Coordinates of C-alpha atoms and ligand atoms in Angstrom, one line a residue:
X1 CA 1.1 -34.9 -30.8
X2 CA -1.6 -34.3 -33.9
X3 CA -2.4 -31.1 -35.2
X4 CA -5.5 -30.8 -32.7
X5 CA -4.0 -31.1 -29.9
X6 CA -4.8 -34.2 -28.5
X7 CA -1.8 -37.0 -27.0
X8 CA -1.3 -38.7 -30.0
X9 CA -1.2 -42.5 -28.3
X10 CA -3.1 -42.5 -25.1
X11 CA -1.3 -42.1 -22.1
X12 CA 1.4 -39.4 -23.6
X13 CA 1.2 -36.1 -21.7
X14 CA 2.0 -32.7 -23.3
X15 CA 4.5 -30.8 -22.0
X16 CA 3.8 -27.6 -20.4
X17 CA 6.2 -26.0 -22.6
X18 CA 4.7 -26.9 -25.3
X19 CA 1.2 -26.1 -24.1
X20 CA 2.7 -22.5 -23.1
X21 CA 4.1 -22.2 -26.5
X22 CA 0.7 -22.5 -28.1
X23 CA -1.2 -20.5 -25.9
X24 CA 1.4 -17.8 -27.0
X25 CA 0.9 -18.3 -30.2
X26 CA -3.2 -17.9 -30.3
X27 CA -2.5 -14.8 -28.4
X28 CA 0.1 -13.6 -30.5
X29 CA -2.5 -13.7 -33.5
X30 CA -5.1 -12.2 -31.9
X31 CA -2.7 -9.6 -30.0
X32 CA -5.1 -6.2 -28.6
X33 CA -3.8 -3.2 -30.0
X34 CA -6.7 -0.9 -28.9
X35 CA -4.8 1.6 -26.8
X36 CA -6.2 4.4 -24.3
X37 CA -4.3 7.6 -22.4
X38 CA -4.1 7.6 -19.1
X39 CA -3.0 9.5 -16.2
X40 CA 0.3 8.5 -14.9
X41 CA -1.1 7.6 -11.9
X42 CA -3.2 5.1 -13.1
X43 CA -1.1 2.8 -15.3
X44 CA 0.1 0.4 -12.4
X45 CA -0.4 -3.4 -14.0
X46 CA -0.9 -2.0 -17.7
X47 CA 1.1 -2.4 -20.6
X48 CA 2.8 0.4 -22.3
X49 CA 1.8 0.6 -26.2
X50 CA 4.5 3.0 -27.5
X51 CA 8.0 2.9 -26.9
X52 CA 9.1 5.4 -24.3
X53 CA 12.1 7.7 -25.7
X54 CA 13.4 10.8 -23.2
X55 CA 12.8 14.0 -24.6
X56 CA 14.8 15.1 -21.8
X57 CA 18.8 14.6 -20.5
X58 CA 18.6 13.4 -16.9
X59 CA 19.8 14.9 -15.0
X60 CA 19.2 18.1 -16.9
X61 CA 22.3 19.7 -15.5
X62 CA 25.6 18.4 -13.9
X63 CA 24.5 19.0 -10.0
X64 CA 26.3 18.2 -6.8
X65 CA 26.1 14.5 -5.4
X66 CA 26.9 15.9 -1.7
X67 CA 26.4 18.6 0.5
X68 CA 29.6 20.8 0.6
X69 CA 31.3 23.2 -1.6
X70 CA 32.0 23.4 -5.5
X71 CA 35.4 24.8 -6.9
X72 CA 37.7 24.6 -10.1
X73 CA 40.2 21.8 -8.1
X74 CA 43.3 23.3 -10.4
X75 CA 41.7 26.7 -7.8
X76 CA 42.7 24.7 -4.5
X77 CA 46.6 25.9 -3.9
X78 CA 46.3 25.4 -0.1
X79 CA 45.1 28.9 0.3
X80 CA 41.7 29.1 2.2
X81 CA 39.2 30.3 -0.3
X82 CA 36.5 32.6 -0.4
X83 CA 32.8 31.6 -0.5
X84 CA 31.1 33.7 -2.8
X85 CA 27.5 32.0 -3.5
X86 CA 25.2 29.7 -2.3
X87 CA 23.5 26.9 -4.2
X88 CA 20.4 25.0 -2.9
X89 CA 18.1 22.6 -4.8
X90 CA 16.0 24.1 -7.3
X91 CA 18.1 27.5 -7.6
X92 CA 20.0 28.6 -10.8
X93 CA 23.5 29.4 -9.4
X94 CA 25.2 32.2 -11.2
X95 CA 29.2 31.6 -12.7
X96 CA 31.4 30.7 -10.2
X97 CA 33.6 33.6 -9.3
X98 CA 37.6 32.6 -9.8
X99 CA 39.3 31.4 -7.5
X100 CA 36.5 30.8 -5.0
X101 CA 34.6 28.3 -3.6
X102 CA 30.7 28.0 -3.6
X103 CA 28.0 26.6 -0.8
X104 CA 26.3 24.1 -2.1
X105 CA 23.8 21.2 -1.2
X106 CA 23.0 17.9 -2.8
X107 CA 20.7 18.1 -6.1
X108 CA 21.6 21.8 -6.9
X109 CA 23.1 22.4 -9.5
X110 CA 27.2 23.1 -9.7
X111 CA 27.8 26.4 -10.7
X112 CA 29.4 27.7 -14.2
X113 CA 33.1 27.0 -13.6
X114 CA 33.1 25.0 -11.1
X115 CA 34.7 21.1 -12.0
X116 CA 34.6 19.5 -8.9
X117 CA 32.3 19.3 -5.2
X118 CA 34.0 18.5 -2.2
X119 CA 32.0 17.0 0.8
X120 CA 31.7 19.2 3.9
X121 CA 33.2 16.5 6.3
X122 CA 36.8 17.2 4.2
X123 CA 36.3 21.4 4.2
X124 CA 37.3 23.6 7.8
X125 CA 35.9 26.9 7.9
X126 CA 38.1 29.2 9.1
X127 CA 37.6 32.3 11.3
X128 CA 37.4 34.9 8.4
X129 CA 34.6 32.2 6.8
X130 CA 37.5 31.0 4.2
X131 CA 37.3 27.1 3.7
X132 CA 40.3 25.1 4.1
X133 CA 39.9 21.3 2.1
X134 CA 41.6 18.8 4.2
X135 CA 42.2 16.1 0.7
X136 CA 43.0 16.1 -2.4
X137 CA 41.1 17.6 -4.9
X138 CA 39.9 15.6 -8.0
X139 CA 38.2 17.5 -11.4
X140 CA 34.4 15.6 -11.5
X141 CA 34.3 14.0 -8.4
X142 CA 31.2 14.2 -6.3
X143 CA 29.3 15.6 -9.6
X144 CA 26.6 13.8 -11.5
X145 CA 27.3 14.4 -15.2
X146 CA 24.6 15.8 -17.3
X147 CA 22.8 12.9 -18.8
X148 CA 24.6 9.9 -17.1
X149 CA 21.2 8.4 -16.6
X150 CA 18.9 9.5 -19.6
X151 CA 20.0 11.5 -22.5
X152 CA 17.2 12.8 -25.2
X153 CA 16.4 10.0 -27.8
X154 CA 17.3 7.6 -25.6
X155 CA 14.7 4.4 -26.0
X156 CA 13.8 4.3 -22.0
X157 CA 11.4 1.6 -21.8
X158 CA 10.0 -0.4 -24.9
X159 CA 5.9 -0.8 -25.7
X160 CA 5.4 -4.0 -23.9
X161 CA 6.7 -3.4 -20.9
X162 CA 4.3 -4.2 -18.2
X163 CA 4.0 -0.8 -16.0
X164 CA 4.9 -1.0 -12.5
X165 CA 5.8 1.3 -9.5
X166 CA 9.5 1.6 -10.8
X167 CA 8.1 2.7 -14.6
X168 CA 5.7 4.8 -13.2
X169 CA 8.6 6.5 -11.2
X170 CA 10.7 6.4 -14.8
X171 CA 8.3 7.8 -16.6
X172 CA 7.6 10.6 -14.1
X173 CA 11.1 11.4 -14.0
X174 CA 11.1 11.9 -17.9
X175 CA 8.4 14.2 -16.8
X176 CA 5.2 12.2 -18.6
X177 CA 1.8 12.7 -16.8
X178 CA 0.1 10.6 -19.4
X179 CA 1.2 6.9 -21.1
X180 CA -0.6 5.1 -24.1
X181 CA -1.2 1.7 -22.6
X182 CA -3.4 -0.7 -24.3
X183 CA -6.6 -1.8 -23.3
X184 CA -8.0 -3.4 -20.5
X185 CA -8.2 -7.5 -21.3
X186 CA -11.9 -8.2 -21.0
X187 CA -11.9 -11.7 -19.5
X188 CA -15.3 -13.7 -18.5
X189 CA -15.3 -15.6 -15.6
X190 CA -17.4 -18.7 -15.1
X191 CA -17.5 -21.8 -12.6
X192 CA -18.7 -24.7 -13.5
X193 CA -20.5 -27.3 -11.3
X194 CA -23.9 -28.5 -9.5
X195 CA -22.2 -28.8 -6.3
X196 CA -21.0 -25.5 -6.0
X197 CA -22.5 -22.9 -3.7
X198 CA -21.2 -19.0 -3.0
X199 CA -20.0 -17.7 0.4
X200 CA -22.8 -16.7 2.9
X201 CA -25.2 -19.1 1.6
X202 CA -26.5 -21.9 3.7
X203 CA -24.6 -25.7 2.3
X204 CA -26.7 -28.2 1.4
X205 CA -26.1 -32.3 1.1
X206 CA -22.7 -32.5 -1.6
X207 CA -22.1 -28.6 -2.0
X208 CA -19.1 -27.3 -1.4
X209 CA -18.5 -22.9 -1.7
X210 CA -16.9 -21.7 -4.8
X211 CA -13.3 -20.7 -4.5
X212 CA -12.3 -20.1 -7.7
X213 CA -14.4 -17.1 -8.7
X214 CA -12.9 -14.9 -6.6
X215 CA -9.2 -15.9 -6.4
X216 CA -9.2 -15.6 -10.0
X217 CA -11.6 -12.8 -10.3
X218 CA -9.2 -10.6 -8.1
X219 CA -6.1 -11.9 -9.6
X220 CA -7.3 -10.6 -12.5
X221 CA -8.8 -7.1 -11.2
X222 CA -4.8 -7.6 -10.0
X223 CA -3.6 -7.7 -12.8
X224 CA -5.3 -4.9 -14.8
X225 CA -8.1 -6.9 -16.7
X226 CA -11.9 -6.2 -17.0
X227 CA -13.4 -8.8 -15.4
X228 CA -16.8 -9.9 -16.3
X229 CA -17.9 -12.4 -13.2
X230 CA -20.3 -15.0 -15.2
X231 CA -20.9 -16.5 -11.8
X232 CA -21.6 -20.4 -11.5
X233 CA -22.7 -22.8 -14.7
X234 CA -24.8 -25.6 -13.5
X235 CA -24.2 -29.2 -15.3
X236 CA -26.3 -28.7 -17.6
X237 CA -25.9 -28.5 -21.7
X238 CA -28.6 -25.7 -22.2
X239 CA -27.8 -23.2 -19.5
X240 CA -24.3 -23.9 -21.2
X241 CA -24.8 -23.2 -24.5
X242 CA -27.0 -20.0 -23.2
X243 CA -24.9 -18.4 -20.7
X244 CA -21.3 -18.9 -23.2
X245 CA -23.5 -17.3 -26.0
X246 CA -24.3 -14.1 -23.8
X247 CA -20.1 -13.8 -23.4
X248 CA -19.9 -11.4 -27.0
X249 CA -18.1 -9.0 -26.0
X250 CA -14.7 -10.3 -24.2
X251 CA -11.5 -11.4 -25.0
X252 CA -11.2 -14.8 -23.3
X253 CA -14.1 -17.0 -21.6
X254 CA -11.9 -18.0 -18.6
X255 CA -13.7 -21.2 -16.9
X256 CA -13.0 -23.9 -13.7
X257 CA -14.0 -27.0 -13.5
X258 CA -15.4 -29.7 -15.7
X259 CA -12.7 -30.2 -17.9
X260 CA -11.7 -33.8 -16.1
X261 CA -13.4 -35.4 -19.1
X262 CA -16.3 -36.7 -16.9
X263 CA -20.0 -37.1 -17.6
X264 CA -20.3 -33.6 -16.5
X265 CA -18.1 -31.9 -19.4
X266 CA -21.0 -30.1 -20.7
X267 CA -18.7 -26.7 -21.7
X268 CA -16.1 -29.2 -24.1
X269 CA -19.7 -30.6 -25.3
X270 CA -20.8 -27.0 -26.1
X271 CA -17.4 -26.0 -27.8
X272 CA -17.6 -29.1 -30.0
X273 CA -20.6 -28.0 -31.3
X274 CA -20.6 -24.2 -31.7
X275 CA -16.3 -23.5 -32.3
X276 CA -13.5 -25.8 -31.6
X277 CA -12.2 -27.2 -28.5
X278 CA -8.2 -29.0 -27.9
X279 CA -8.7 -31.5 -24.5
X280 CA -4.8 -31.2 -23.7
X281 CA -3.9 -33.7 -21.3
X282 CA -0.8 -32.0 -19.4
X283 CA 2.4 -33.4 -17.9
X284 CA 1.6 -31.0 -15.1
X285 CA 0.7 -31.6 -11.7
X286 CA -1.7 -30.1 -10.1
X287 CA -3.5 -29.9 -12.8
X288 CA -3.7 -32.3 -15.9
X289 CA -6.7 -31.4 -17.7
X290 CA -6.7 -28.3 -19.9
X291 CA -9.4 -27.1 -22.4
X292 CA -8.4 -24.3 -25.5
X293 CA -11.2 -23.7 -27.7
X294 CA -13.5 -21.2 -29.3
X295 CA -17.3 -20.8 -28.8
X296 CA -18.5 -18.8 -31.4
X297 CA -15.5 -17.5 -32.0
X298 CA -14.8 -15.9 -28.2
X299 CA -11.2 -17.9 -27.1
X300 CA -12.3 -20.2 -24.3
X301 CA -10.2 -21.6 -21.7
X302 CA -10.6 -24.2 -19.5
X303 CA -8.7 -24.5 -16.1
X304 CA -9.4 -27.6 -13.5
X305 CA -11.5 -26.9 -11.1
X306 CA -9.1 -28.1 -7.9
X307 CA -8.5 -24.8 -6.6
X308 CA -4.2 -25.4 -6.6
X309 CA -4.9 -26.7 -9.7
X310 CA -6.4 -23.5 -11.3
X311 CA -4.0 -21.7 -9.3
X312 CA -0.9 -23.3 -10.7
X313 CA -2.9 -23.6 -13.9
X314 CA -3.9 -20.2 -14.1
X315 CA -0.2 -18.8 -12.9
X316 CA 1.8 -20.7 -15.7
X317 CA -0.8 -20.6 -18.3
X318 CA -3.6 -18.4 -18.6
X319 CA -1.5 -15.4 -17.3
X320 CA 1.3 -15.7 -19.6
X321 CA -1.4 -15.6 -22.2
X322 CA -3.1 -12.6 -21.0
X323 CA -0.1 -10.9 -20.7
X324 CA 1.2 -11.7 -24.0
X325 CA -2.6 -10.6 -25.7
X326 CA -1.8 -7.2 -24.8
X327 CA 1.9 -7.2 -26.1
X328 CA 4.3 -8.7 -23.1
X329 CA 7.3 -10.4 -24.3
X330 CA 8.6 -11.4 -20.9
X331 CA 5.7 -13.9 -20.0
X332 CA 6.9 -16.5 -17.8
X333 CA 7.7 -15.9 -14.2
X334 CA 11.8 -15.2 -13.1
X335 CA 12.6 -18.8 -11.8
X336 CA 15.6 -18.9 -8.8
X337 CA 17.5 -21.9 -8.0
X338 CA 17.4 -22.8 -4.5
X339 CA 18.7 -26.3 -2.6
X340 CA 15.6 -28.5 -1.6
X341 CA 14.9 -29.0 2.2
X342 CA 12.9 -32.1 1.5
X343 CA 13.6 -35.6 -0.1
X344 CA 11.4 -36.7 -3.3
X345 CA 11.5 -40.5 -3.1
X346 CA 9.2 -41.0 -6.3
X347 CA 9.2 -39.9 -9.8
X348 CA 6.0 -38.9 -11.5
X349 CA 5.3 -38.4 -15.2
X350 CA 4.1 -35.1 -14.6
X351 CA 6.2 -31.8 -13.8
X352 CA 5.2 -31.3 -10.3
X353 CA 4.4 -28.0 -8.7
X354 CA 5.0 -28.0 -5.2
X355 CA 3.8 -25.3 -2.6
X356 CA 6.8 -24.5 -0.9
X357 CA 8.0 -22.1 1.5
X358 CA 11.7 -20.8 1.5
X359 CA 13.2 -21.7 5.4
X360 CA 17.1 -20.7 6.2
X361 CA 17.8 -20.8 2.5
X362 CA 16.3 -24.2 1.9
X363 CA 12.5 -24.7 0.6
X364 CA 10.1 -26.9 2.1
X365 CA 7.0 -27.7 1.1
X366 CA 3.4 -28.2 2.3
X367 CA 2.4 -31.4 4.0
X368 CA -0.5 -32.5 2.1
X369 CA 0.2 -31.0 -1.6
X370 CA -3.5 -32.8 -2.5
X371 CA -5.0 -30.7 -5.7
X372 CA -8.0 -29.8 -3.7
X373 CA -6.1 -28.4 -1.1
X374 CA -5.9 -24.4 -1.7
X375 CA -4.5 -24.1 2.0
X376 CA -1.4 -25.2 1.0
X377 CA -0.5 -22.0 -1.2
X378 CA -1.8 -19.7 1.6
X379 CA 1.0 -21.3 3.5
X380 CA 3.7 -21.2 0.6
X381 CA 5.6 -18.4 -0.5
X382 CA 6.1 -20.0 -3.8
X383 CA 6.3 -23.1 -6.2
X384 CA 8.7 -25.7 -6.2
X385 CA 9.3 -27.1 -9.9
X386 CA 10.2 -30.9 -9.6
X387 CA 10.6 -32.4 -13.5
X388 CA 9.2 -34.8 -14.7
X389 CA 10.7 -38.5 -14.3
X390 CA 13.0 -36.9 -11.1
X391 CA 13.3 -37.8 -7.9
X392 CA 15.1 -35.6 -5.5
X393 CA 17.3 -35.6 -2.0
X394 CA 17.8 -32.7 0.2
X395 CA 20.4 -30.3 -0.9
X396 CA 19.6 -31.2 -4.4
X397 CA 19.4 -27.5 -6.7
X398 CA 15.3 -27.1 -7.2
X399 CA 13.6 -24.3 -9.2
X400 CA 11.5 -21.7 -7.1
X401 CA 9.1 -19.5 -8.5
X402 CA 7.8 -16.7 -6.1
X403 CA 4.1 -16.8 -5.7
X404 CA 4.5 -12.7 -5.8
X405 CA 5.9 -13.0 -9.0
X406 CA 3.0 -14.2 -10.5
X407 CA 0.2 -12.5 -8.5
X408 CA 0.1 -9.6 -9.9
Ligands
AMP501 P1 -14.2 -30.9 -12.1 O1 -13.1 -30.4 -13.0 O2 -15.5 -30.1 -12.4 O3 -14.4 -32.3 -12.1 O4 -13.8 -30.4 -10.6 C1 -12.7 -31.0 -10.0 C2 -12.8 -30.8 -8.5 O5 -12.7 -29.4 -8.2 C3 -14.1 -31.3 -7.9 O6 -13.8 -31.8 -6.6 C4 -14.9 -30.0 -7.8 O7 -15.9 -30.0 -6.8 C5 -13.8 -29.0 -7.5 N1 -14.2 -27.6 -7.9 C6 -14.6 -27.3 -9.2 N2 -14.9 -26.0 -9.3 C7 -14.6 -25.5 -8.1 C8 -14.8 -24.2 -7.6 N3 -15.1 -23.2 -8.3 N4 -14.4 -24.0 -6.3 C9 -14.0 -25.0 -5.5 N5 -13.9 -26.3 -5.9 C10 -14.2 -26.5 -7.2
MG502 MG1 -17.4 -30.2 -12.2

């Protein structure tokens, strides 16, 4: 492979590692580290920009993991004991009086005194209201220890963590109603191509509707960008040039279609004259042809326009380098490794993604796995990773990658 990108002898494929690793890299040097506060509430799909560190011990206090009664154990002689207090969640007990026994109810705090809760199921009440246990008493058991989750100075969860329903929980715990996160990605949308025609307009002769401007403009909205929809770029080399040149103000120009290096490739024709453009040929499948480039400085990148090929594209791809613009480390989706239900007869030269569906254990996939086919991942619950130069049998260990791993 040459410095620019391009398969050095024709016919050589790049791997999609190697793509990924330089998508990684352009983000990495042009990583966002404009940052703003927001409610806690409204973080979900951002990206933390300061490490989180507890100010706090969690929990706070040592408090009872069951509902029954608190006592020193070294207290429990076989004599019924007294109950002199009782504890609920959210009350401050006072010093447990020696040699008794306190009420108390899960969460509340264990009393002053106290080194051990035992649950109600193993205590008799007697007539007189003295409690009997029925086991064997051990010092700590059924307390939570001060600080066995969290203690103060604690690094909780590091800047670049993507924020999710469990961090948002975390963090509330920690008692944060506000996180730093950095800023929206501003991402451009465009489709490319005369034929194509939005939903709820009439089809004429060779049109077809255009998919891929929403699935990727609300995978996006999904996952936390800005989305600027460009709408659809005729064939054309002056509405082109016009319509990337009113694109100042965003991070990446994302694009479908015309990247099959056909007559119609008027966007690599605009980025070869006003930035730079790569035409990586991929050892993927759906979706060989990839464009990286610049237009006037603005990162531009070109997905396929097959809409499983933008979608596999845009999944392994583009998202890892979104995420990785605004600080992820993690990138690429958690891969499980599950036996194939299905036979692969024929190697390709291209790693193949399959839309595949996850059946007693075993995946299957999709009947007609055709690029154009976008059905096929409404009806899989994930990807299906064959390598390249593999052929398969049933029972054979495949990679998965769930398709709600990378939805979001
Ligand atoms: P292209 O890369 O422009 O040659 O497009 C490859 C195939 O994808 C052609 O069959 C296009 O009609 C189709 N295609 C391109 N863009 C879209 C789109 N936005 N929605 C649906 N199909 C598309
Ligand atoms: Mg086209």
């Amino acid at each position: 492979m040459n410095p620019a990108g391009k398969p050095g002898k024709s016919g050589s494929l790049m791997p999609v590692e190697v793509a990924l690793a330089r998508l990684l890299e352009m983000a990495d040097a042009s990583r966002i580290v404009e940052r703003e506060r927001l409610p806690l509430a409204r973080v979900e799909g951002r990206v933390l920009a300061d490490d989180l560190v507890s100010t706090l011990d969690l929990p706070p206090w040592p408090n009872s993991a069951m509902d029954g009664y608190a006592l020193r154990a070294a207290d429990w002689t076989g004599e019924p004991l007294v109950v002199s207090q009782k504890v609920f969640a959210g009350q401050a007990p006072d010093a447990l009086m020696p040699g008794t026994c306190a009420r108390i109810f899960t969460g509340a705090p264990v009393p002053a005194g106290a080194d051990c809760v035992e649950m109600q199921e193993n205590a008799d009440v007697q007539a007189d209201e003295r409690v009997r246990f029925t086991e064997t008493l051990t010092p700590g058991q059924n307390i939570r220890a001060q600080g066995q989750e969290t203690t103060v100075g604690e690094l909780i969860l590091p800047a670049g963590t993507r924020l999710g329903p469990i961090e948002q929980g975390l963090a509330a715990s920690l008692g944060c109603a506000e996180l730093d996160v950095i800023r929206k990605v501003r991402v451009a949308v465009l489709s490319t191509g005369d034929e194509l025609v939005e939903p709820g307009q009439a089809l004429g002769p060779g049109q077809i509707y255009n998919s891929n401007r929403v699935l990727l403009c609300s995978w996006l909205q999904r996952m936390g960008c800005e989305v600027i929809d460009a709408g659809i770029l005729p064939d054309d080399l002056v509405t082109t040039r016009a319509r990337l040149g009113e694109l100042k103000d965003v991070d990446l120009i994302l694009s479908t279609g015309g990247v099959s290096v056909g007559e119609a490739d008027f966007l690599g024709i605009a980025l070869r004259e006003e930035g730079e453009l790569s035409l990586w040929k991929l050892a993927i499948k759906p979706g060989k042809p990839l464009t990286f480039g610049h237009f006037r400085g603005v990162p531009v990148i070109g997905l396929p326009g097959n809409p499983a090929s933008t979608l596999v594209t845009f999944a392994l791809l583009a998202r890892p380098y979104l995420l990785r613009l605004q600080g992820v480390k993690q990138v690429e989706p958690l891969k499980v490794q599950v036996p194939a239900g299905f036979d692969w007869p024929i190697a390709g030269n291209r790693r193949e993604y399959l839309r595949a569906r996850l059946e007693n254990g075993r995946a299957i996939i999709y009947k007609n796995q055709s690029s154009g086919v976008l059905r096929s991942a409404a009806w899989a619950d994930g990807l299906v990773e064959v390598p390249e130069h593999r052929t398969l049998t049933a029972g054979d260990s495949v990679y998965f990658i769930a398709l709600s791993e990378v939805l979001s």
